[in-house]
Amino acid sequence: MLAKTLYLMRHGQTLFNQLGKIQGFCDSPLTDEGVRQAHIAKRYFEDNHIEIDAFYSSTQERACDTLEIVAGHDNYKRLKGLKEWHFGLFEGESESLNPKIKPNEISYGDAFVPYGGESADDVQKRMIDTLTKVMKEDNSDTILAVSHGGAMYLFIQAWLDFKTVSTISFSNCSILKFSFDKDTFTFIESINHEF
């Protein structure tokens, strides 16, 4: 069996991104810029003759709207496992309130748990479990999944060392390309569009 390909993409810019607000499980609509970014991502796939066989999205509106622009249709599966990190009471607040990450730490860890949010380990596990299940159960060769910056950041940390991850951009509509074989994801490249 040949390796499959996963394109894991972040949604386009949202109102909360623009306003510097913590989004997490709460949602806000794509801005005009976010819609434009999604169209640029769509052109990337078209210009590079990449044929996507199956489409998946987080259940959150910003991800679904992005995927529908990129795919050009609404024939896809929505999965709760692809949702953004839940930040508890920090949801909808200013990003300036985010906890400070200590030196040599790669994420917020358990910082949001006392406030009703998820731990980094929990988010990483649900992303790995969800995407592994997709790749094993879907017979398609090339799959596109639209998710969120924080969730994608934690997912890729399972497959790459921190030094490498720290060089990768998770800007809106950025795409992470992986191959999948024998229950393992192998990072291939990060695609960031010129906006």
Short mmCIF file of C-alpha atoms in Angstrom, two decimals:
data_model
loop_
_atom_site.label_atom_id
_atom_site.label_comp_id
_atom_site.label_asym_id
_atom_site.label_seq_id
_atom_site.Cartn_x
_atom_site.Cartn_y
_atom_site.Cartn_z
CA MET A 1 0.00 0.00 0.00
CA LEU A 2 1.37 3.40 -0.99
CA ALA A 3 1.61 6.26 1.49
CA LYS A 4 -1.33 8.66 1.56
CA THR A 5 -1.06 12.44 1.60
CA LEU A 6 -2.64 14.78 4.15
CA TYR A 7 -2.90 18.52 3.64
CA LEU A 8 -3.72 20.07 7.02
CA MET A 9 -4.76 23.69 6.58
CA ARG A 10 -5.58 26.54 8.93
CA HIS A 11 -8.76 28.57 8.37
CA GLY A 12 -8.69 32.08 6.90
CA GLN A 13 -8.48 35.25 8.96
CA THR A 14 -11.48 35.86 11.24
CA LEU A 15 -12.93 38.86 13.01
CA PHE A 16 -11.41 37.68 16.29
CA ASN A 17 -7.99 37.24 14.62
CA GLN A 18 -8.29 40.82 13.40
CA LEU A 19 -9.32 42.09 16.84
CA GLY A 20 -6.63 40.12 18.70
CA LYS A 21 -9.13 38.00 20.64
CA ILE A 22 -8.69 34.43 21.87
CA GLN A 23 -10.95 32.24 19.75
CA GLY A 24 -10.68 28.61 20.79
CA PHE A 25 -14.07 26.85 20.92
CA CYS A 26 -15.96 30.11 20.39
CA ASP A 27 -16.28 31.30 16.82
CA SER A 28 -16.25 34.39 14.67
CA PRO A 29 -16.80 34.85 10.93
CA LEU A 30 -14.17 35.10 8.22
CA THR A 31 -13.21 38.65 7.31
CA ASP A 32 -12.98 39.78 3.70
CA GLU A 33 -9.25 39.13 4.03
CA GLY A 34 -9.95 35.60 5.30
CA VAL A 35 -12.13 34.92 2.26
CA ARG A 36 -9.37 36.26 -0.01
CA GLN A 37 -6.79 34.01 1.72
CA ALA A 38 -9.02 30.97 1.17
CA HIS A 39 -9.25 31.80 -2.55
CA ILE A 40 -5.44 32.04 -2.70
CA ALA A 41 -5.18 28.60 -1.06
CA LYS A 42 -7.68 27.25 -3.60
CA ARG A 43 -5.51 28.59 -6.43
CA TYR A 44 -2.45 26.91 -4.88
CA PHE A 45 -4.09 23.50 -5.25
CA GLU A 46 -5.32 24.32 -8.76
CA ASP A 47 -2.02 25.79 -9.99
CA ASN A 48 -0.10 22.77 -8.69
CA HIS A 49 -2.61 20.29 -10.16
CA ILE A 50 -3.24 18.76 -6.73
CA GLU A 51 -6.40 16.68 -6.78
CA ILE A 52 -7.99 16.27 -3.37
CA ASP A 53 -10.00 13.06 -3.01
CA ALA A 54 -11.67 13.71 0.35
CA PHE A 55 -12.39 16.74 2.52
CA TYR A 56 -12.69 17.15 6.30
CA SER A 57 -13.20 20.17 8.54
CA SER A 58 -13.44 21.18 12.14
CA THR A 59 -17.08 21.72 13.09
CA GLN A 60 -16.36 25.41 13.65
CA GLU A 61 -17.82 27.90 11.16
CA ARG A 62 -14.52 29.56 10.29
CA ALA A 63 -13.01 26.24 9.23
CA CYS A 64 -16.13 25.07 7.34
CA ASP A 65 -16.40 28.36 5.45
CA THR A 66 -12.72 28.18 4.50
CA LEU A 67 -13.03 24.59 3.29
CA GLU A 68 -16.12 25.34 1.20
CA ILE A 69 -14.21 28.09 -0.62
CA VAL A 70 -11.15 25.92 -1.21
CA ALA A 71 -13.13 22.83 -2.24
CA GLY A 72 -15.75 24.75 -4.22
CA HIS A 73 -18.51 22.59 -2.71
CA ASP A 74 -20.00 21.50 0.61
CA ASN A 75 -19.44 17.75 0.27
CA TYR A 76 -17.18 17.13 3.27
CA LYS A 77 -17.21 15.65 6.76
CA ARG A 78 -17.22 17.82 9.86
CA LEU A 79 -15.26 16.41 12.81
CA LYS A 80 -15.25 17.73 16.38
CA GLY A 81 -11.77 16.25 16.83
CA LEU A 82 -10.35 18.93 14.50
CA LYS A 83 -11.65 21.84 16.63
CA GLU A 84 -9.36 24.45 18.12
CA TRP A 85 -7.92 24.20 21.62
CA HIS A 86 -10.56 25.02 24.24
CA PHE A 87 -9.28 27.96 26.30
CA GLY A 88 -12.00 27.97 28.96
CA LEU A 89 -12.68 31.36 30.56
CA PHE A 90 -10.07 32.94 28.28
CA GLU A 91 -12.40 32.47 25.28
CA GLY A 92 -13.29 35.78 23.64
CA GLU A 93 -10.82 37.73 25.78
CA SER A 94 -7.81 39.72 24.57
CA GLU A 95 -4.81 37.69 23.41
CA SER A 96 -2.75 39.86 25.78
CA LEU A 97 -4.22 37.75 28.63
CA ASN A 98 -2.68 34.52 27.33
CA PRO A 99 -0.35 32.93 29.90
CA LYS A 100 3.35 33.46 29.32
CA ILE A 101 5.20 30.45 27.98
CA LYS A 102 8.25 29.68 30.09
CA PRO A 103 11.67 29.34 28.45
CA ASN A 104 12.26 25.85 27.02
CA GLU A 105 8.54 25.06 27.06
CA ILE A 106 6.76 24.47 23.78
CA SER A 107 3.17 25.27 24.70
CA TYR A 108 0.80 26.52 27.38
CA GLY A 109 0.70 23.00 28.85
CA ASP A 110 -2.06 22.77 31.49
CA ALA A 111 -2.43 26.55 31.95
CA PHE A 112 -6.06 26.64 30.75
CA VAL A 113 -7.27 23.57 32.69
CA PRO A 114 -8.05 25.46 35.95
CA TYR A 115 -10.21 27.82 33.85
CA GLY A 116 -12.28 25.09 32.22
CA GLY A 117 -10.08 24.62 29.17
CA GLU A 118 -8.10 21.75 27.69
CA SER A 119 -4.51 20.76 28.31
CA ALA A 120 -2.00 20.72 25.47
CA ASP A 121 -1.70 16.95 25.82
CA ASP A 122 -5.47 16.51 25.44
CA VAL A 123 -5.60 18.65 22.29
CA GLN A 124 -2.61 16.87 20.78
CA LYS A 125 -4.11 13.44 21.52
CA ARG A 126 -7.50 14.25 19.98
CA MET A 127 -5.86 15.69 16.85
CA ILE A 128 -3.64 12.60 16.45
CA ASP A 129 -6.53 10.22 17.13
CA THR A 130 -8.88 12.05 14.73
CA LEU A 131 -6.42 12.40 11.85
CA THR A 132 -5.07 8.86 12.25
CA LYS A 133 -8.63 7.51 12.08
CA VAL A 134 -9.34 9.61 8.98
CA MET A 135 -6.21 8.41 7.21
CA LYS A 136 -6.81 4.76 8.11
CA GLU A 137 -10.53 4.60 7.37
CA ASP A 138 -10.80 6.83 4.29
CA ASN A 139 -9.70 4.99 1.15
CA SER A 140 -8.70 8.24 -0.55
CA ASP A 141 -5.08 8.90 -1.47
CA THR A 142 -5.08 12.67 -0.93
CA ILE A 143 -7.02 14.32 1.88
CA LEU A 144 -7.53 17.95 2.89
CA ALA A 145 -8.48 18.77 6.50
CA VAL A 146 -9.12 22.32 7.72
CA SER A 147 -8.38 23.01 11.37
CA HIS A 148 -6.89 25.74 13.58
CA GLY A 149 -3.51 27.22 14.45
CA GLY A 150 -3.19 26.02 18.05
CA ALA A 151 -4.47 22.51 17.29
CA MET A 152 -2.18 22.22 14.25
CA TYR A 153 0.80 23.45 16.29
CA LEU A 154 0.25 20.73 18.87
CA PHE A 155 -0.33 18.06 16.20
CA ILE A 156 2.94 18.74 14.40
CA GLN A 157 4.88 18.66 17.68
CA ALA A 158 4.15 14.93 17.84
CA TRP A 159 6.18 14.38 14.67
CA LEU A 160 8.93 17.03 14.73
CA ASP A 161 11.39 18.36 17.29
CA PHE A 162 10.69 21.74 18.87
CA LYS A 163 13.53 23.51 17.04
CA THR A 164 12.04 22.54 13.67
CA VAL A 165 8.46 23.33 14.72
CA SER A 166 9.54 26.79 15.90
CA THR A 167 10.58 27.66 12.33
CA ILE A 168 7.17 26.83 10.82
CA SER A 169 4.56 29.53 10.28
CA PHE A 170 0.95 28.86 11.25
CA SER A 171 -0.49 31.93 9.51
CA ASN A 172 -4.07 31.95 8.27
CA CYS A 173 -4.59 29.47 5.40
CA SER A 174 -1.10 28.01 5.84
CA ILE A 175 -0.91 24.34 4.83
CA LEU A 176 1.10 21.53 6.39
CA LYS A 177 1.75 18.60 4.07
CA PHE A 178 2.28 15.11 5.51
CA SER A 179 2.58 11.62 4.18
CA PHE A 180 0.88 8.86 6.16
CA ASP A 181 2.06 5.26 6.24
CA LYS A 182 1.86 2.54 8.88
CA ASP A 183 0.08 4.79 11.42
CA THR A 184 2.81 7.43 11.19
CA PHE A 185 2.69 10.95 9.82
CA THR A 186 5.85 12.26 8.16
CA PHE A 187 6.10 16.01 7.69
CA ILE A 188 6.94 17.01 4.11
CA GLU A 189 6.59 20.78 3.90
CA SER A 190 4.85 23.92 5.08
CA ILE A 191 3.11 26.01 2.46
CA ASN A 192 2.55 29.69 3.26
CA HIS A 193 1.03 31.92 0.65
CA GLU A 194 2.14 35.42 -0.23
CA PHE A 195 -0.68 37.72 0.81
#
